[in-house]
XYZ file of C-alpha atoms in Angstrom:
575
model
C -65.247 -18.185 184.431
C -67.184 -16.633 181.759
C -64.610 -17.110 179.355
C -64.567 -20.803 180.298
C -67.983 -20.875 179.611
C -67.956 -19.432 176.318
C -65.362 -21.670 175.213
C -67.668 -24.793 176.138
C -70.580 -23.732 174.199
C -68.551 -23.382 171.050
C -66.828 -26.534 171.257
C -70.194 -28.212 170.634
C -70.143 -27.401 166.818
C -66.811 -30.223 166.408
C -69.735 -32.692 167.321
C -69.826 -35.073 164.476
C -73.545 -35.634 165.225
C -74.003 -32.001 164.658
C -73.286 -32.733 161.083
C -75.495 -36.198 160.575
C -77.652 -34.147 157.628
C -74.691 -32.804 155.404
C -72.747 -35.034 153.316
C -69.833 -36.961 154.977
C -66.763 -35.363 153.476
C -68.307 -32.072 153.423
C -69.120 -32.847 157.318
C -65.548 -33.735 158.339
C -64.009 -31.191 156.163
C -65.957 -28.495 157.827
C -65.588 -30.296 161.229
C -61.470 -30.357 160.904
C -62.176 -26.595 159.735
C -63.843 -25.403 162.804
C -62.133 -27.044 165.594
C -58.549 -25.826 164.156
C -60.245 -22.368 163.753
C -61.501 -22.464 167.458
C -58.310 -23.894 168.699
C -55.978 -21.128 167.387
C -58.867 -18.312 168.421
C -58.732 -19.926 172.036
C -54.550 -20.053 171.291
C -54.683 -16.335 170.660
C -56.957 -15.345 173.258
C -54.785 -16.785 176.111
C -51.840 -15.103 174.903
C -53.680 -11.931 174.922
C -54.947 -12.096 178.515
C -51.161 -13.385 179.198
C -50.091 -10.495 178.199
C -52.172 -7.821 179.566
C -51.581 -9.559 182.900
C -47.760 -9.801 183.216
C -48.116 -6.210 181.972
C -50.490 -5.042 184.989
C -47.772 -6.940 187.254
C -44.844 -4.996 186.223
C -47.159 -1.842 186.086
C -47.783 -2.865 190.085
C -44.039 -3.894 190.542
C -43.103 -0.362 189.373
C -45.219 1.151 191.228
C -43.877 -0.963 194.656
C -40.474 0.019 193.450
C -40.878 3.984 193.402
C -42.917 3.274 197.123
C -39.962 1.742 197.762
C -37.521 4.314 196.661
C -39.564 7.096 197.993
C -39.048 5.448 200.952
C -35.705 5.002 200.820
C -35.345 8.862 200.330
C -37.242 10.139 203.103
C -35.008 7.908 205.650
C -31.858 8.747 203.875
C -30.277 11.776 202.431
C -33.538 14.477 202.279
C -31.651 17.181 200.932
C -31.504 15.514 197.360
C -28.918 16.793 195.181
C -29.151 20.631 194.419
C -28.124 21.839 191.112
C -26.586 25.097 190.036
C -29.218 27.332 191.298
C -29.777 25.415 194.583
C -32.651 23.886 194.155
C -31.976 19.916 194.157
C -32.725 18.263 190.736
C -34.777 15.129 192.764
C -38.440 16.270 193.251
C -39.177 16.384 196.969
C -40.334 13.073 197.968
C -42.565 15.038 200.858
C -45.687 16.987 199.201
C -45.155 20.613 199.269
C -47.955 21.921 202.252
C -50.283 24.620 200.827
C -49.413 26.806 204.450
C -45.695 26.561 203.347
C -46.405 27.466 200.082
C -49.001 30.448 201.281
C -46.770 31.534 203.845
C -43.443 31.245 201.399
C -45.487 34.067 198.743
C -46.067 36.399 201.945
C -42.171 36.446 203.022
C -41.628 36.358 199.042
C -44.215 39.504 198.654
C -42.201 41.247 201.578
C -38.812 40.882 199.577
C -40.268 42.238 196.485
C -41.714 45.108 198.780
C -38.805 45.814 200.097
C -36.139 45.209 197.286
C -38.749 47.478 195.143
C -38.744 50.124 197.624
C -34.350 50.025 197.634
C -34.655 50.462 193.746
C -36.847 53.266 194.171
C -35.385 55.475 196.688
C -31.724 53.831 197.200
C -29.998 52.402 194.165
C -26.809 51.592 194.204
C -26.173 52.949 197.824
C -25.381 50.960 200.728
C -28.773 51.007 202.641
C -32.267 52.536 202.110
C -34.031 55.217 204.808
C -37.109 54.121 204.214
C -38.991 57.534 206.187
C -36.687 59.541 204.814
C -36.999 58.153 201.452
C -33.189 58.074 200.855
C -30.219 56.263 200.411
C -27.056 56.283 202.498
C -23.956 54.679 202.334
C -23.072 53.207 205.679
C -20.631 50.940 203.881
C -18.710 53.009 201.834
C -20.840 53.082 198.712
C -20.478 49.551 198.125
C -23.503 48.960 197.019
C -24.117 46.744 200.207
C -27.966 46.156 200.144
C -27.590 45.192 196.216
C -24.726 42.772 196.786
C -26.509 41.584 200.454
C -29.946 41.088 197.724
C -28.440 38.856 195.038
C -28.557 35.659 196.423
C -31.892 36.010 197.993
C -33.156 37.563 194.760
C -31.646 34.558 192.910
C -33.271 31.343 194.874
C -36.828 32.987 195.117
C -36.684 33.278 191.514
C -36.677 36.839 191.202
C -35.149 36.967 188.110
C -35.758 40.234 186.360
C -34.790 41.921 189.716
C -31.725 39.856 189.766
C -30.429 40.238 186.061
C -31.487 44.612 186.724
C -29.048 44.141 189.958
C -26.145 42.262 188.096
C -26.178 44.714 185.491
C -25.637 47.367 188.204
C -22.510 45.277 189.357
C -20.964 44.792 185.094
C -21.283 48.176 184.740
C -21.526 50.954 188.548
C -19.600 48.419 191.319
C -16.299 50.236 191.827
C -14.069 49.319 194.656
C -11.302 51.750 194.234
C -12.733 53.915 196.862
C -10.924 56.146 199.025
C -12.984 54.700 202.188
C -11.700 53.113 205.776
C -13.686 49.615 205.493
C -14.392 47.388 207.935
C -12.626 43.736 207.004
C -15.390 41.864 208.239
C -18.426 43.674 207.115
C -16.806 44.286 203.642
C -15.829 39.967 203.974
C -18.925 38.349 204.815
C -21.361 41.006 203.139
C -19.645 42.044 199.432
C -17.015 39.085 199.140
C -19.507 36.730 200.464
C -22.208 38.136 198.680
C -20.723 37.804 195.280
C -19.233 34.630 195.894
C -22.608 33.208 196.718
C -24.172 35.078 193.215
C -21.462 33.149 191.850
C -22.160 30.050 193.174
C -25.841 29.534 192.138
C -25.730 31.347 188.722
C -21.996 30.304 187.603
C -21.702 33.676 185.907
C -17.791 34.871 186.637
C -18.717 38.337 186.765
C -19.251 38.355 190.526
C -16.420 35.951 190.888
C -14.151 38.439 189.449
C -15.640 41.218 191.460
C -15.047 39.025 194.799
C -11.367 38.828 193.978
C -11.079 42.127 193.061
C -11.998 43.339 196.212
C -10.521 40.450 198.825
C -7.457 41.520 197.306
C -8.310 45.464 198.499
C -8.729 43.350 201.898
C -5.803 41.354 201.949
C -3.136 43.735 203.199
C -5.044 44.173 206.798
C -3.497 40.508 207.279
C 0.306 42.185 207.229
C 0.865 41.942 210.912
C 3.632 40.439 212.787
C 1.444 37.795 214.404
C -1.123 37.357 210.976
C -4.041 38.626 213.198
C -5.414 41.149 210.914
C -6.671 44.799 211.268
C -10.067 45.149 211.557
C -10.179 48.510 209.273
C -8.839 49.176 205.520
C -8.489 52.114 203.135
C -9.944 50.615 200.160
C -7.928 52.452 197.684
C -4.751 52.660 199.695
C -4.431 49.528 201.721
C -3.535 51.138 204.607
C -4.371 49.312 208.109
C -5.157 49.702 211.531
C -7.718 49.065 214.099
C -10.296 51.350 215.411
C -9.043 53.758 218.521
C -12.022 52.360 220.851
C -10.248 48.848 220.786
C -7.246 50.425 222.561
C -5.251 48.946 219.446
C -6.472 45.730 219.516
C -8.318 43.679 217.215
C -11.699 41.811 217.802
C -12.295 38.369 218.028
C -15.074 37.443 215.482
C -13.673 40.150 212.966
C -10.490 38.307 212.739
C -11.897 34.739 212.803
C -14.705 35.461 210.247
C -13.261 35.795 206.805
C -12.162 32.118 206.544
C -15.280 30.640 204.892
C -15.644 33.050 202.662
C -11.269 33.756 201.726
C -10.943 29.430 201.482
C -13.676 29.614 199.043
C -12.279 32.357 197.229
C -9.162 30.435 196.762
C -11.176 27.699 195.678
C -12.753 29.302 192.994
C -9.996 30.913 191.878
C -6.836 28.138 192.073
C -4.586 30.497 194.047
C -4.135 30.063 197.843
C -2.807 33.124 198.844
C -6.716 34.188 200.607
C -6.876 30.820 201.889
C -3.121 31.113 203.354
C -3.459 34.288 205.082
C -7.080 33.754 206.666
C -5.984 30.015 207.887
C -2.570 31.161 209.736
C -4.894 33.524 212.250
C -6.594 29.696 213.160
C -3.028 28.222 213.331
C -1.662 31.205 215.684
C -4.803 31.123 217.819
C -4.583 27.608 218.049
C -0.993 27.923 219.468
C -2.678 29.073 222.605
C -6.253 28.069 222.654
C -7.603 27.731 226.353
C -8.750 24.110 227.734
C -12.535 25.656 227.727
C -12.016 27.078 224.264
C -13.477 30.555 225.315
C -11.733 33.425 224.156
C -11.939 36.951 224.991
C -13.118 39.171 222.088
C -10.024 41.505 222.054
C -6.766 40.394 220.604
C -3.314 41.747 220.078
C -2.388 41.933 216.170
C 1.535 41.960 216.998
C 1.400 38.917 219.848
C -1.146 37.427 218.871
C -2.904 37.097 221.987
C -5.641 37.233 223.796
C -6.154 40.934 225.849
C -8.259 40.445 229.149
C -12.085 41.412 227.238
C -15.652 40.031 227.706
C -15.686 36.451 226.569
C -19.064 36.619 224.692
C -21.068 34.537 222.553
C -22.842 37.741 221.596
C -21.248 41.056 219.718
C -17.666 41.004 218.599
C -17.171 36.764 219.897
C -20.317 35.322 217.988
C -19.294 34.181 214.571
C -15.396 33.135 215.421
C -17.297 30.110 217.302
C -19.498 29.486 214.117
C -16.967 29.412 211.487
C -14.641 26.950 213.350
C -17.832 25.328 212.428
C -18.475 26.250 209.246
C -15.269 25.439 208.310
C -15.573 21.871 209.370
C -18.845 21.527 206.534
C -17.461 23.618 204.318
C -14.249 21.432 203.773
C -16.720 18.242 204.182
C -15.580 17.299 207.137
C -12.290 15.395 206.743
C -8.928 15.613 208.011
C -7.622 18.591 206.567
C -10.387 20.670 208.507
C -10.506 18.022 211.423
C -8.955 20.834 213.696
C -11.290 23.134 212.907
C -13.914 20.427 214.215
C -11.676 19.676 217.729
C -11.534 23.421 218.294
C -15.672 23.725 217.816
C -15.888 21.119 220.148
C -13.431 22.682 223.017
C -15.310 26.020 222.954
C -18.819 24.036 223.446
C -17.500 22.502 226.281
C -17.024 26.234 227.688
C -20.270 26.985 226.282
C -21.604 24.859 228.646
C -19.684 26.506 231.830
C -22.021 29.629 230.849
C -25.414 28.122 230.358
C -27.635 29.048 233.018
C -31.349 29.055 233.600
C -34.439 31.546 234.992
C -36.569 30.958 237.355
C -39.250 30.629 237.791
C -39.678 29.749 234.014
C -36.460 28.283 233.724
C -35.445 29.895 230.297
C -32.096 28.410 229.318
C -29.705 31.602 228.307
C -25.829 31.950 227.699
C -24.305 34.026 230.008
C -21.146 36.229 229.387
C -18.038 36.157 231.499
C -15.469 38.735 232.264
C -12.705 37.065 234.535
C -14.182 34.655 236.773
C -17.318 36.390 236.792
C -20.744 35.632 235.108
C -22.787 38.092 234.030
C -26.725 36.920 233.657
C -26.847 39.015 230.114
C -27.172 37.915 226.605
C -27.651 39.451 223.396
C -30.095 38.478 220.536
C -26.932 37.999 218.867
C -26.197 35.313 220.775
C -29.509 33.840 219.185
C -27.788 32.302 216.564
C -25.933 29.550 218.923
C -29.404 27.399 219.172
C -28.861 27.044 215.348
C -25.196 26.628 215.332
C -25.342 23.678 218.128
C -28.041 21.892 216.091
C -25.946 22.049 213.317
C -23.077 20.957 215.077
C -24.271 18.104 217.319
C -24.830 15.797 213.689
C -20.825 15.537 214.484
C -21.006 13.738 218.201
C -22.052 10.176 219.151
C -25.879 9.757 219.624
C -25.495 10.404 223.414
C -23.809 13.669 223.150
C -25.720 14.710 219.773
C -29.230 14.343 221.806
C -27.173 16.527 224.534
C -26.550 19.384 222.184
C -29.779 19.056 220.316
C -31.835 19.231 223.173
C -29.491 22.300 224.419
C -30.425 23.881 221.046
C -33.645 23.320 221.466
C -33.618 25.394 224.855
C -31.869 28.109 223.925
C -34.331 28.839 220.542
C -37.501 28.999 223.196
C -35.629 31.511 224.802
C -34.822 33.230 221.657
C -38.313 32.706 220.678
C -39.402 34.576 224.078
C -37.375 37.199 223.398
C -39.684 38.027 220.876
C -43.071 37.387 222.709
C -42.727 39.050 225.629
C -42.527 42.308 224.610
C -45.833 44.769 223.319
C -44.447 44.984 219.791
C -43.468 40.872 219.656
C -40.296 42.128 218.479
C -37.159 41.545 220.162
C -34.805 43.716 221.885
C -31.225 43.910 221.074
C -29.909 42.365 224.810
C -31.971 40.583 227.896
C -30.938 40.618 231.730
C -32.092 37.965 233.641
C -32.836 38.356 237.196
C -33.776 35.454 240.140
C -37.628 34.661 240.505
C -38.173 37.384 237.498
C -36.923 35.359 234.585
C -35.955 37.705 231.837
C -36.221 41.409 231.158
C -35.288 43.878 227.893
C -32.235 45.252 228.464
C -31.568 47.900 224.852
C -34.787 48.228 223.687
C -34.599 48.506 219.875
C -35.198 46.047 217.383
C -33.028 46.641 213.879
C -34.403 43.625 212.231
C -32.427 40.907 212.996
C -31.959 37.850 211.608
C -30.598 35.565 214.281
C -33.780 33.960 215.947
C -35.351 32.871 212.511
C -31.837 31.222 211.492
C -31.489 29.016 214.203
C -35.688 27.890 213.706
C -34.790 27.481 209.916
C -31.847 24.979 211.467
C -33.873 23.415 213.822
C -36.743 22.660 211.261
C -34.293 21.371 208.798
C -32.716 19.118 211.178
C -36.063 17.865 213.490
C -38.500 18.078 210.903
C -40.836 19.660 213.911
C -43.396 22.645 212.666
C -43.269 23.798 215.955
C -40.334 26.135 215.020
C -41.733 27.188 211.336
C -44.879 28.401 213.573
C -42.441 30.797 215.843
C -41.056 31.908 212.704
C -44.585 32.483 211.144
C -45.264 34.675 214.230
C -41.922 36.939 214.267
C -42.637 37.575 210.260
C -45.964 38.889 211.103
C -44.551 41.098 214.025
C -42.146 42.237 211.243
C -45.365 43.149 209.008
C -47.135 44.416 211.724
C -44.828 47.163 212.844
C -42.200 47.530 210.300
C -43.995 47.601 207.110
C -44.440 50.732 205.756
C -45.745 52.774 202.460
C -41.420 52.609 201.297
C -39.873 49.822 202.927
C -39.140 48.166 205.951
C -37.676 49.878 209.443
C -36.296 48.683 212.729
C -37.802 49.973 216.155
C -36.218 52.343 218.231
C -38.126 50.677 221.360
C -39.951 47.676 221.028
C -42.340 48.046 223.776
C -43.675 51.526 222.495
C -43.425 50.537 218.974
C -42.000 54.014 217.884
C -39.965 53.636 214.325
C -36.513 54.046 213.321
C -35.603 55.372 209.790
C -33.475 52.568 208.338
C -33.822 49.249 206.043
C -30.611 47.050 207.441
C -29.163 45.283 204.566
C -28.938 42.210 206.095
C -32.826 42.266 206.612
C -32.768 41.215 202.630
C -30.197 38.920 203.269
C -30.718 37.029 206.286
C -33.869 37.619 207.431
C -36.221 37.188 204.804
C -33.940 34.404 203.209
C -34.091 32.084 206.375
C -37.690 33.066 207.025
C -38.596 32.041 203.259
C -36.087 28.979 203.351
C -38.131 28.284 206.548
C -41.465 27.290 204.410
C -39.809 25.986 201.518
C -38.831 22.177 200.552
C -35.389 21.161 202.429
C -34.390 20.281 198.912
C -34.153 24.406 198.502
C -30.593 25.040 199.542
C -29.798 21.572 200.736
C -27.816 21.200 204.079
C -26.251 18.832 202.804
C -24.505 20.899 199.463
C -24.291 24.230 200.797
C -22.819 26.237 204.221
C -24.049 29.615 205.127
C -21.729 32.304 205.874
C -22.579 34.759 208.751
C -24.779 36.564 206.236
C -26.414 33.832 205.226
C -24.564 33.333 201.486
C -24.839 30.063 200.703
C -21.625 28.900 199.379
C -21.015 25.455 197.838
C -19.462 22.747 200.300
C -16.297 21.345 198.393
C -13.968 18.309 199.433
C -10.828 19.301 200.901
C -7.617 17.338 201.241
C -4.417 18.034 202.670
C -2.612 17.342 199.509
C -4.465 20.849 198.051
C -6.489 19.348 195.736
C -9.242 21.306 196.796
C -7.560 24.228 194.161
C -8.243 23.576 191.445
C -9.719 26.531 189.674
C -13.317 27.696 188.652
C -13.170 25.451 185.472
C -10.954 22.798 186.255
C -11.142 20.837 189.504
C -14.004 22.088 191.276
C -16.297 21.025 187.972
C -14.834 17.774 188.450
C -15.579 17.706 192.113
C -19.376 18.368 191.335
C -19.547 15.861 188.810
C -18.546 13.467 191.808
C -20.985 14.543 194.071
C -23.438 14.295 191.331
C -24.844 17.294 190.940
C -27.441 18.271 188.290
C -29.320 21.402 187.141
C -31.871 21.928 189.323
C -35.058 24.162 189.562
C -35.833 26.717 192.009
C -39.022 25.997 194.054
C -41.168 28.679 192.373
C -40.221 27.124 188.645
């Protein structure tokens, strides 16, 4: 209006009365002069304000847009697309908390403490006595806490500590090692390990280094039924299994090398690791019960089951989780459909052995040895609350609320595990007795990872803080009585508190991974990109199809496949 205004005030000087005292032509020259003048100002003006104001509407139609994309996002895929190092290249559409980010420098602060404390007293050996102030090498001198460290080191941006511990691995890794290794703990810590290094930094050096020892594993699968050993000379290749077995070979150390052996072959364009760890899923299949439960021993010439404990704790645990694993890892279509089916059979008997306390009714797995139940289970068995919430994205909404709310169960159990002793520190294994709801069974605590893995799964998948506060809590029991002056040790009995003189490796690798994972973005390692082995190595999911196309080589065919999924460089959280 004030522009209107303005405009009506000038308009007076075209009056020809306005110009009654100069001479006529003069008057009308001067007249035509100022009203063509004030109609192009007025002209020019308009266009102006025209302007700014289609401007300020796309400004506002943008900004609509990227509400509307934002939007879009947090309904849809929240795991972004993650880039080499893991971290997705969209920027979290959900603000980073300042408690996640607090709490995510503490568990970051107890890595450093810890890796610092390894390169000070145990470099380059398996695992670090932190009283003691020594190394030891529990794993054949392997370097097994370095290799465990790499990945962990790697996505909380760690990098000088990372580059010191890959130079350790160019130059000091040596498999050729006169040594009787464990397949499985060699598999999902060193091959894993590496492959995972490999994955987020692309550098072939660890690639190389995973081959060169999977093929030191392979000949444990040279058996008449394909059911490998469990044990390897490392220089040799001679195998067997371990005299306490009575010559037969355990359940989740036979079923828990295919993530990481597919991926391998993967990498690398040559099947034969994918081949030999696949055929001990096609000969178990052959006889799979209708409840999918198996007992954890198994003949390596039949290639049967022996009459065992049917577990979902030690030695049966992480056969169920890579049938799993598998599943993701091949992105879920036909060519790892069975893998999928088989998952699903062995939940069904999972269900046969849930059970629950009174008068607290805790919900627990039980194990079974015949037709008997046994009201025991391990923190081991801690993992399945994860593994089911994982798992039930695969069902119908009906039977995926069945499983979640299952998972959800079984993790405030876990979680209890933890509270109801002194120390807040779980014990290995729980008994569970009527009207008494749950006691400690072994009483140490090694610092285990299994508990804050399946709260890192359910926060992922629910989006409830609930579960990052349980994890919060079990971090500061782990700070509270296993910090010390050189490390971090386990608890010889968590209600008196009283120390044990060793730094697991796979307290680096799992637990203070999942716990930091736990406060970071879910963009960080995105569920949707990456699968976890039993160690917790992320390795990269990658499309299978019957037809093998899913080997095609670290520079040929997998590139391609990433370039389909559309994945970017990325930065870690702490860039």
């Amino acid at each position: 209006m004030a522009r209107a205004r303005s405009s009506a005030s000038r308009w007076r000087y075209c009056n020809p009365s306005y110009y009654l005292k100069r001479p006529k032509r003069l008057a009308l020259l001067f007249i035509a002069f100022v009203c063509v003048s004030f109609l192009v100002w007025d002209r020019q003006t308009l266009v102006r304000e025209q302007e700014i104001e289609v401007a300020s509407l796309k400004a506002e139609l943008t900004h609509l847009q990227d509400l509307l994309d934002e939007l879009k996002s947090i309904g849809g895929n929240a795991g972004g697309v993650s880039g080499r190092n893991g971290k997705s290249s969209k920027k979290s559409t959900v603000p980073d908390d300042p408690i996640d980010i607090q709490r995510r420098e503490k568990v970051k602060d107890a890595m450093l403490h810890a890796w610092s404390s390894y390169e000070k007293y145990a470099w380059g050996q398996d695992e670090l006595q932190p009283q003691s102030k020594n190394g030891v090498n529990s794993f054949g001198g392997l370097g097994a806490t370095l290799i465990d460290s790499l990945d962990t080191l790697y996505i909380m941006g760690l990098d000088e500590q990372f580059q010191r511990a890959r130079e350790w691995v160019a130059n000091s890794l040596d498999f050729n090692k006169n040594y009787e290794a464990s397949v499985f703990e060699t598999t999902i810590r060193v091959v894993g390990g590496l492959l995972s290094a490999y994955d987020l930094s692309e550098d072939k050096l660890f690639l190389e280094k995973a081959r060169d020892i999977a093929d030191r594993l392979l000949p444990a699968w040279n058996t008449p039924s394909g059911i490998p050993y469990n044990i390897i000379n490392l220089a040799h290749g001679n195998a067997h299994n371990p005299g306490w077995t009575g010559g037969d070979s355990i359940l989740a150390d036979s079923g828990t090398e295919q993530l990481e052996f597919i991926a391998l072959s993967q990498r690398t364009g040559d099947p034969k690791y994918q081949k030999k760890v696949e055929n001990v899923i096609i000969e178990l299949n052959k006889t799979f019960p209708a409840d999918g439960l198996l007992p954890i021993y198994i003949n390596p010439h039949r290639g049967t089951s022996s009459y065992s404990t049917i577990t979902f704790g030690a030695m049966g645990d992480s056969f169920y989780e890579y049938l799993l694993k598998v599943w993701i890892q091949g992105n879920k279509t036909a060519a790892v459909k069975h893998y999928r089916e088989m998952w699903e059979t062995s939940m069904k008997g999972l269900l046969s052995l849930v059970r629950r306390t009174t008068p607290s009714s805790f919900t627990y797995i039980c194990e079974k040895n015949g037709d008997s139940l046994h009201d025991k289970m391990d923190e081991l068995a801690c993992f399945a609350p994860g593994m089911i919430a994982l798992g039930s994205l695969g069902y119908g909404p009906e039977e995926s609320q069945k499983f979640l709310s299952l998972a959800e169960e079984l993790a405030w159990t876990c979680y209890n595990f933890y509270q109801s002793t002194p120390t807040k520190l779980a014990g290995e294994n729980y008994f569970f007795h009527s009207g008494q709801d749950m006691s400690v069974g072994t009483s140490w605590n090694i610092l285990r990872p299994e508990t804050v893995e399946s709260l890192f799964y359910l926060w992922r998948l629910t989006g409830n803080k609930t579960y990052q506060e349980w994890g919060w809590n079990i971090f500061q029991a782990f700070e509270k009585n296993s910090r010390i002056e050189s490390g971090y040790v386990g608890l010889k009995d968590v209600n008196s508190g009283v120390k044990d003189n060793m730094m697991q490796s796979f307290f680096l690798a799992e637990t203070l991974k999942y716990l930091y994972l736990l406060f970071s973005p879910s963009t960080v390692i995105s569920l949707d990109e990456w699968v976890f082995n039993t160690e917790a190595h992320p390795i990269r999911i990658m499309t299978r199809h019957d037809n093998g196309e899913n080997l095609g080589g670290s520079d040929g065919q997998q590139k391609q496949f990433y370039r389909l999924r559309g994945r970017k460089e990325g930065r870690r959280v702490d860039d």
